[in-house]
Amino acid sequence: MVEITVRALSPDVNDPFTAIACIGNLTGTICDLTGTTFPSKYRVDDEGELRLIADVTNFDGIVNAAFYQV
């Protein structure tokens, strides 16, 4: 969706209606994710000992990926 939005806004295409529709879809998806609980980046064993710090996607990362280029 982001790629379509950026292309629709480019001077060569200049299709604001497509861009607005894509931004609407992205916004709807982001709204759906507001109620999602994202997993912790900390992984522990059965005794509660930290074993791994994972690279996870969080809400801020998704919003950034969706709207930074636009």
Short mmCIF file of C-alpha atoms in Angstrom, two decimals:
data_model
loop_
_atom_site.label_atom_id
_atom_site.label_comp_id
_atom_site.label_asym_id
_atom_site.label_seq_id
_atom_site.Cartn_x
_atom_site.Cartn_y
_atom_site.Cartn_z
CA MET A 1 0.00 0.00 0.00
CA VAL A 2 2.82 2.38 0.84
CA GLU A 3 4.47 1.80 -2.53
CA ILE A 4 1.19 2.39 -4.37
CA THR A 5 0.63 5.59 -2.40
CA VAL A 6 4.09 6.93 -3.16
CA ARG A 7 3.74 6.12 -6.85
CA ALA A 8 0.30 7.72 -6.99
CA LEU A 9 1.74 10.90 -5.50
CA SER A 10 4.69 11.03 -7.90
CA PRO A 11 4.70 13.84 -10.47
CA ASP A 12 4.55 11.31 -13.33
CA VAL A 13 1.33 9.67 -12.13
CA ASN A 14 -0.26 12.45 -10.01
CA ASP A 15 -3.29 10.41 -8.92
CA PRO A 16 -4.44 11.91 -5.61
CA PHE A 17 -7.62 9.80 -5.46
CA THR A 18 -5.62 6.55 -5.42
CA ALA A 19 -3.23 8.02 -2.85
CA ILE A 20 -6.11 9.05 -0.58
CA ALA A 21 -7.70 5.60 -0.87
CA CYS A 22 -4.39 3.93 0.04
CA ILE A 23 -3.85 6.25 3.00
CA GLY A 24 -7.38 5.42 4.15
CA ASN A 25 -6.62 1.71 3.98
CA LEU A 26 -3.35 2.16 5.85
CA THR A 27 -5.10 4.21 8.52
CA GLY A 28 -7.79 1.57 8.94
CA THR A 29 -5.18 -1.13 9.38
CA ILE A 30 -3.30 0.97 11.94
CA CYS A 31 -6.57 1.53 13.83
CA ASP A 32 -7.18 -2.23 13.88
CA LEU A 33 -3.72 -2.74 15.38
CA THR A 34 -4.29 -0.35 18.29
CA GLY A 35 -5.96 -3.13 20.27
CA THR A 36 -3.19 -5.63 19.54
CA THR A 37 -0.76 -6.69 22.22
CA PHE A 38 2.65 -7.09 20.65
CA PRO A 39 5.03 -9.67 22.11
CA SER A 40 7.87 -8.61 24.36
CA LYS A 41 11.33 -8.57 22.88
CA TYR A 42 12.62 -10.39 25.95
CA ARG A 43 12.59 -14.20 25.88
CA VAL A 44 13.00 -16.03 29.16
CA ASP A 45 13.28 -19.69 30.09
CA ASP A 46 11.04 -21.61 32.50
CA GLU A 47 12.92 -20.20 35.49
CA GLY A 48 12.44 -16.61 34.32
CA GLU A 49 16.09 -16.21 33.27
CA LEU A 50 16.61 -13.88 30.30
CA ARG A 51 17.87 -15.94 27.36
CA LEU A 52 17.33 -13.77 24.29
CA ILE A 53 16.48 -10.24 23.26
CA ALA A 54 14.66 -10.59 19.95
CA ASP A 55 14.16 -8.05 17.20
CA VAL A 56 10.38 -7.68 17.17
CA THR A 57 7.93 -5.46 15.37
CA ASN A 58 6.08 -3.00 17.55
CA PHE A 59 3.29 -0.52 16.93
CA ASP A 60 5.66 2.42 16.41
CA GLY A 61 7.62 0.45 13.84
CA ILE A 62 4.51 -0.41 11.87
CA VAL A 63 3.27 3.20 11.87
CA ASN A 64 6.71 4.38 10.80
CA ALA A 65 6.85 1.84 7.96
CA ALA A 66 3.36 2.79 6.81
CA PHE A 67 3.67 6.57 6.80
CA TYR A 68 7.34 7.61 6.78
CA GLN A 69 7.75 7.44 3.01
CA VAL A 70 4.39 9.08 2.36
#
